[in-house]
PDB file of C-alpha atoms in Angstrom:
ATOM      1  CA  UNK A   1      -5.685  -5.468   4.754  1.00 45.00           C
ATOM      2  CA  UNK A   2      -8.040  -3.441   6.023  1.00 46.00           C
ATOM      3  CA  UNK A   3     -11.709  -1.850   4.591  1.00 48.00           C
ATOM      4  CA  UNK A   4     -12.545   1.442   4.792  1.00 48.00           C
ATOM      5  CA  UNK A   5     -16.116   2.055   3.276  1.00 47.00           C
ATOM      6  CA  UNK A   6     -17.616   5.557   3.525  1.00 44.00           C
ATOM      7  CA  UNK A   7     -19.167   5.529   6.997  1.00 42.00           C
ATOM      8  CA  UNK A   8     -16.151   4.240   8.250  1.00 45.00           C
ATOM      9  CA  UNK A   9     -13.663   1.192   9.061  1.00 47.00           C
ATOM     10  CA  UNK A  10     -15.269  -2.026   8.440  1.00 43.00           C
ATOM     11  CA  UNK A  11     -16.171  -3.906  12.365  1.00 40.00           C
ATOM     12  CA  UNK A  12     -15.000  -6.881  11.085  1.00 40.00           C
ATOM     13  CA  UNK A  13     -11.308  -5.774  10.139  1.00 49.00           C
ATOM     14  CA  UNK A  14     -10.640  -4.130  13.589  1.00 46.00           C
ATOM     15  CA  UNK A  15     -10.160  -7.220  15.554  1.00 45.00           C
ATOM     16  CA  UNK A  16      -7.472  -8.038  12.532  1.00 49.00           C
ATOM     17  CA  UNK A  17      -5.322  -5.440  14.400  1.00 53.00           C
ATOM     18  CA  UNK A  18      -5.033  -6.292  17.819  1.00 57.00           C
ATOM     19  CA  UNK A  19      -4.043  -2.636  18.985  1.00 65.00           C
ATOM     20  CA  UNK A  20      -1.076  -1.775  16.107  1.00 77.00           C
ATOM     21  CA  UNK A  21      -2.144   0.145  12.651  1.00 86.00           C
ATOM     22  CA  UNK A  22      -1.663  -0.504   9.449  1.00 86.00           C
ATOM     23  CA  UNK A  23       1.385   0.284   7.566  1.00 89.00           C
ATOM     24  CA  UNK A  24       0.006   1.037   4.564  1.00 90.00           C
ATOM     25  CA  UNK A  25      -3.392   2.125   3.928  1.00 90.00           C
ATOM     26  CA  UNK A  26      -5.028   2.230  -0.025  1.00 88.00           C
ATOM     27  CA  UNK A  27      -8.824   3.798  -0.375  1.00 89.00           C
ATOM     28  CA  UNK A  28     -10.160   3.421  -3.049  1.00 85.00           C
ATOM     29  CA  UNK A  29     -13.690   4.667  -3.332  1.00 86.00           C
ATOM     30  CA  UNK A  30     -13.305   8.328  -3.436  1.00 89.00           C
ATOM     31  CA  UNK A  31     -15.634   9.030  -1.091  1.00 92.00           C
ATOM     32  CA  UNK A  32     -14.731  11.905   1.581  1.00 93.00           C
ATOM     33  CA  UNK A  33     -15.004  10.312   4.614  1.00 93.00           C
ATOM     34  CA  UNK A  34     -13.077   6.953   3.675  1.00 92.00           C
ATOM     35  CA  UNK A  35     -10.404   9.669   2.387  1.00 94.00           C
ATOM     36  CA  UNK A  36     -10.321  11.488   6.067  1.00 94.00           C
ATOM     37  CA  UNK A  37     -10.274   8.297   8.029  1.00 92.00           C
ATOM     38  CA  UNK A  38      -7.462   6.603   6.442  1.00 93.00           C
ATOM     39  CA  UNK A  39      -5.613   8.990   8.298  1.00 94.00           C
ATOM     40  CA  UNK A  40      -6.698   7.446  11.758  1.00 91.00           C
ATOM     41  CA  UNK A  41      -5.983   3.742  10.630  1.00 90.00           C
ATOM     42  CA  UNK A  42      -2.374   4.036   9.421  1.00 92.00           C
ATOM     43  CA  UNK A  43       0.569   3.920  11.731  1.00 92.00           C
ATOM     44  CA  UNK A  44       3.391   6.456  12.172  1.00 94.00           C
ATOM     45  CA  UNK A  45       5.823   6.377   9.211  1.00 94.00           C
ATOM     46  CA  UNK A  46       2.985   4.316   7.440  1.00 93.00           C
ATOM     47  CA  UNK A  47       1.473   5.140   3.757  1.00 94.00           C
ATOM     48  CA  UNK A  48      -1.483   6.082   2.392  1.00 94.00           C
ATOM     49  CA  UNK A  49      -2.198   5.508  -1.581  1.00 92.00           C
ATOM     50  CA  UNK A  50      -5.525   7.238  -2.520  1.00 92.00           C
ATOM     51  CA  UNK A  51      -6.594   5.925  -5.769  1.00 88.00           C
ATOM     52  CA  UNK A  52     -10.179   6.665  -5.604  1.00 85.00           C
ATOM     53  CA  UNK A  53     -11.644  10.134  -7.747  1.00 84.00           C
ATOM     54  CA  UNK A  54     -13.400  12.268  -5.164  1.00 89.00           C
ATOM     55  CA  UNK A  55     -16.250  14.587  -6.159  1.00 89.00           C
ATOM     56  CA  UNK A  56     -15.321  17.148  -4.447  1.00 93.00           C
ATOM     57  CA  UNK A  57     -12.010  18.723  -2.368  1.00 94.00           C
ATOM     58  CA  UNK A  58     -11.535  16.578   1.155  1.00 94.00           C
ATOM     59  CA  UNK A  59     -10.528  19.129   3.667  1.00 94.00           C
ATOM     60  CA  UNK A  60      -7.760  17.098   5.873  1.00 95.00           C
ATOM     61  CA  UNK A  61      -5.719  17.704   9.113  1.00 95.00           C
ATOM     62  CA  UNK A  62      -2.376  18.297   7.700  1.00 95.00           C
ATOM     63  CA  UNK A  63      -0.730  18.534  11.301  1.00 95.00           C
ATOM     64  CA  UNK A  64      -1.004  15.024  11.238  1.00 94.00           C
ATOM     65  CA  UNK A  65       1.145  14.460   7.870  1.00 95.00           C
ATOM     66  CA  UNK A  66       4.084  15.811   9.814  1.00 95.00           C
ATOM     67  CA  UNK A  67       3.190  14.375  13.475  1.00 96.00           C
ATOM     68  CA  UNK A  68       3.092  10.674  11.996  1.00 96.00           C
ATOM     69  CA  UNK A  69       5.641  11.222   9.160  1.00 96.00           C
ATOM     70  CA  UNK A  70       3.596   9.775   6.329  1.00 96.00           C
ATOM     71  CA  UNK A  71       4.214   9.280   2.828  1.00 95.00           C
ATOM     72  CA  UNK A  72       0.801   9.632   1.145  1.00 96.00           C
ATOM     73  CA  UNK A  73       0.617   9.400  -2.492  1.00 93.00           C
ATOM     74  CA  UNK A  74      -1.539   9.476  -5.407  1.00 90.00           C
ATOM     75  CA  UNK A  75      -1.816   6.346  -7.332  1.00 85.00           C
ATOM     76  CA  UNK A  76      -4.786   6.371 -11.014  1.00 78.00           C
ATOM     77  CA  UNK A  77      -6.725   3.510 -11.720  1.00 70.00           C
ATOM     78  CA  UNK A  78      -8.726   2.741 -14.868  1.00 70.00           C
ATOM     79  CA  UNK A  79     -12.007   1.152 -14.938  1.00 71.00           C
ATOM     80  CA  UNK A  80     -11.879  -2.465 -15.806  1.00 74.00           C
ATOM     81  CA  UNK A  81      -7.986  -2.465 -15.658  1.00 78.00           C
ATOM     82  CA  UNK A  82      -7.941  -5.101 -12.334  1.00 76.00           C
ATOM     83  CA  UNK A  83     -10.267  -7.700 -13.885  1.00 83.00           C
ATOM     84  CA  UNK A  84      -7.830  -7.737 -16.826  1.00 86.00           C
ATOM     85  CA  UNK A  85      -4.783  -8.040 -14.450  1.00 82.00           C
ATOM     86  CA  UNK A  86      -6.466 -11.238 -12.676  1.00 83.00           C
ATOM     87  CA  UNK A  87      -7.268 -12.461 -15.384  1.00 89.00           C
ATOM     88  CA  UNK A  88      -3.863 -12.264 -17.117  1.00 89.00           C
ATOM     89  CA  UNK A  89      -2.706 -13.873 -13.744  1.00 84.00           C
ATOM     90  CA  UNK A  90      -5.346 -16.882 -13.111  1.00 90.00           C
ATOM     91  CA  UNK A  91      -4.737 -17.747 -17.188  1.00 93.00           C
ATOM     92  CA  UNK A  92      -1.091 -17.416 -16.411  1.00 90.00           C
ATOM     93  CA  UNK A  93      -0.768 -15.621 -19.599  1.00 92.00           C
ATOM     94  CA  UNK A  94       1.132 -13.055 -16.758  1.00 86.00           C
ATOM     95  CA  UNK A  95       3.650 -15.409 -14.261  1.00 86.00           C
ATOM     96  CA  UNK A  96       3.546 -13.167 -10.938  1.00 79.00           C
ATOM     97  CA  UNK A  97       6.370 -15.303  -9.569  1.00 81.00           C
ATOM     98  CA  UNK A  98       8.714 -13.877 -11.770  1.00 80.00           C
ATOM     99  CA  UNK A  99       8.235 -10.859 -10.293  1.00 80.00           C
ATOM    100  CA  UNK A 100       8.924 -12.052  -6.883  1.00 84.00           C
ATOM    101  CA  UNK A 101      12.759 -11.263  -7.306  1.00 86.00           C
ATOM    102  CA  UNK A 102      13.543 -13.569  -3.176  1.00 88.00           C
ATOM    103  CA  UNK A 103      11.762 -14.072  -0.020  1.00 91.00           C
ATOM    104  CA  UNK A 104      14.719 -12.913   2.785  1.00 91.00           C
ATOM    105  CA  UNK A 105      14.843 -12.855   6.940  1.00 91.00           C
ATOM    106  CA  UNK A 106      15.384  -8.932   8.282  1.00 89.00           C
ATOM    107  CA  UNK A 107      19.137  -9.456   8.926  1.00 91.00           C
ATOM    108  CA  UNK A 108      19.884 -10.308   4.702  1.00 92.00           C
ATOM    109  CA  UNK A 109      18.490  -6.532   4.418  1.00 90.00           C
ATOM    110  CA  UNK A 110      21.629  -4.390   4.723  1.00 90.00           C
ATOM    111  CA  UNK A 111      23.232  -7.082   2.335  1.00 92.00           C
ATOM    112  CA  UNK A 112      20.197  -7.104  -0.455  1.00 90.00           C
ATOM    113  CA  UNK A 113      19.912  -3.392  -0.319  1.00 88.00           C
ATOM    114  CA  UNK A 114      23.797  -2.715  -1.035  1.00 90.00           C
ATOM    115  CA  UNK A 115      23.301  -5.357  -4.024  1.00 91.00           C
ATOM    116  CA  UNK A 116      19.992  -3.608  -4.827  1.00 88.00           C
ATOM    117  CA  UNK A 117      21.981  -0.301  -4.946  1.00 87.00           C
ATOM    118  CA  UNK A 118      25.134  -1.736  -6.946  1.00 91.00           C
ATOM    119  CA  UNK A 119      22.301  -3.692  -9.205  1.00 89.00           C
ATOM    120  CA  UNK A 120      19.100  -2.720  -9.725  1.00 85.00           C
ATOM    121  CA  UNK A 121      18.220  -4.566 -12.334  1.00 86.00           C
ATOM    122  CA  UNK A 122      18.726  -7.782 -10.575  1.00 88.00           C
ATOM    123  CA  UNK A 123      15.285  -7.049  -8.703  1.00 86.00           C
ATOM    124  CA  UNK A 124      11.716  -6.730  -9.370  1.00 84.00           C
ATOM    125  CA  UNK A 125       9.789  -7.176  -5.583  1.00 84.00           C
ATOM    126  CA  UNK A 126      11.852  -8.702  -2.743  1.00 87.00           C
ATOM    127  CA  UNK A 127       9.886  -9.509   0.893  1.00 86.00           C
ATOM    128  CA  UNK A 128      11.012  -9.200   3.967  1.00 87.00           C
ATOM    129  CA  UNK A 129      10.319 -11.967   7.007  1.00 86.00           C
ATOM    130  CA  UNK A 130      10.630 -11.134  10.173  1.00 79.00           C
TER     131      UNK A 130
END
């Protein structure tokens, strides 16, 4: 995960890297300049969820959309909504494993995704080891 805070990237998360970006980037803040930068933090074919309500329009580079092929979307939050959802969680009034449909190395892939295709109700969240 990394932090992206209105005057920038966080120093701390940049080591986290080692030289490759991050596949999928979420601000949160609304602030203009977090919304700008995520741009320079996520990696080719990587996402960006912006979930934050800016003030006003962020003017953005929109060359860079195509040139790194990203999928950027728009995701609402409500206020107070997350401490509820933890909650739920740590009281385990919500069971978050049952969500976790399997954990699977990258060569099951081809194999899940045809079953995920043929039966899609048969999964919820299903990760990916490498």
């Amino acid at each position: 995960m990394i932090r992206i805070t209105a005057a920038g990237i966080c120093g701390s998360d940049i080591g986290a890297f080692r030289g490759t970006m991050a596949q999928q980037v979420m601000e949160c803040s609304g602030a203009n300049a977090a919304i700008r930068s995520t741009l320079d933090y996520v990696s080719y074919a990587g996402r960006i969820t912006l979930t934050g309500w800016p003030k006003k329009e962020t003017s953005l580079p929109t060359d860079l959309f195509t040139k790194k092929e990203l999928d950027i979307r728009g995701a609402r939050t409500s206020e107070g909504e997350f401490e509820e959802a933890m909650n739920l969680m740590l009281t385990g009034k919500v069971d978050m494993t049952r969500l976790l449909t399997s954990t699977i190395a990258i060569n099951q892939v081809p194999e899940i995704l045809t079953d995920m295709e043929k039966n899609p109700g048969k999964y919820m969240k299903v990760v990916v080891t490498f």
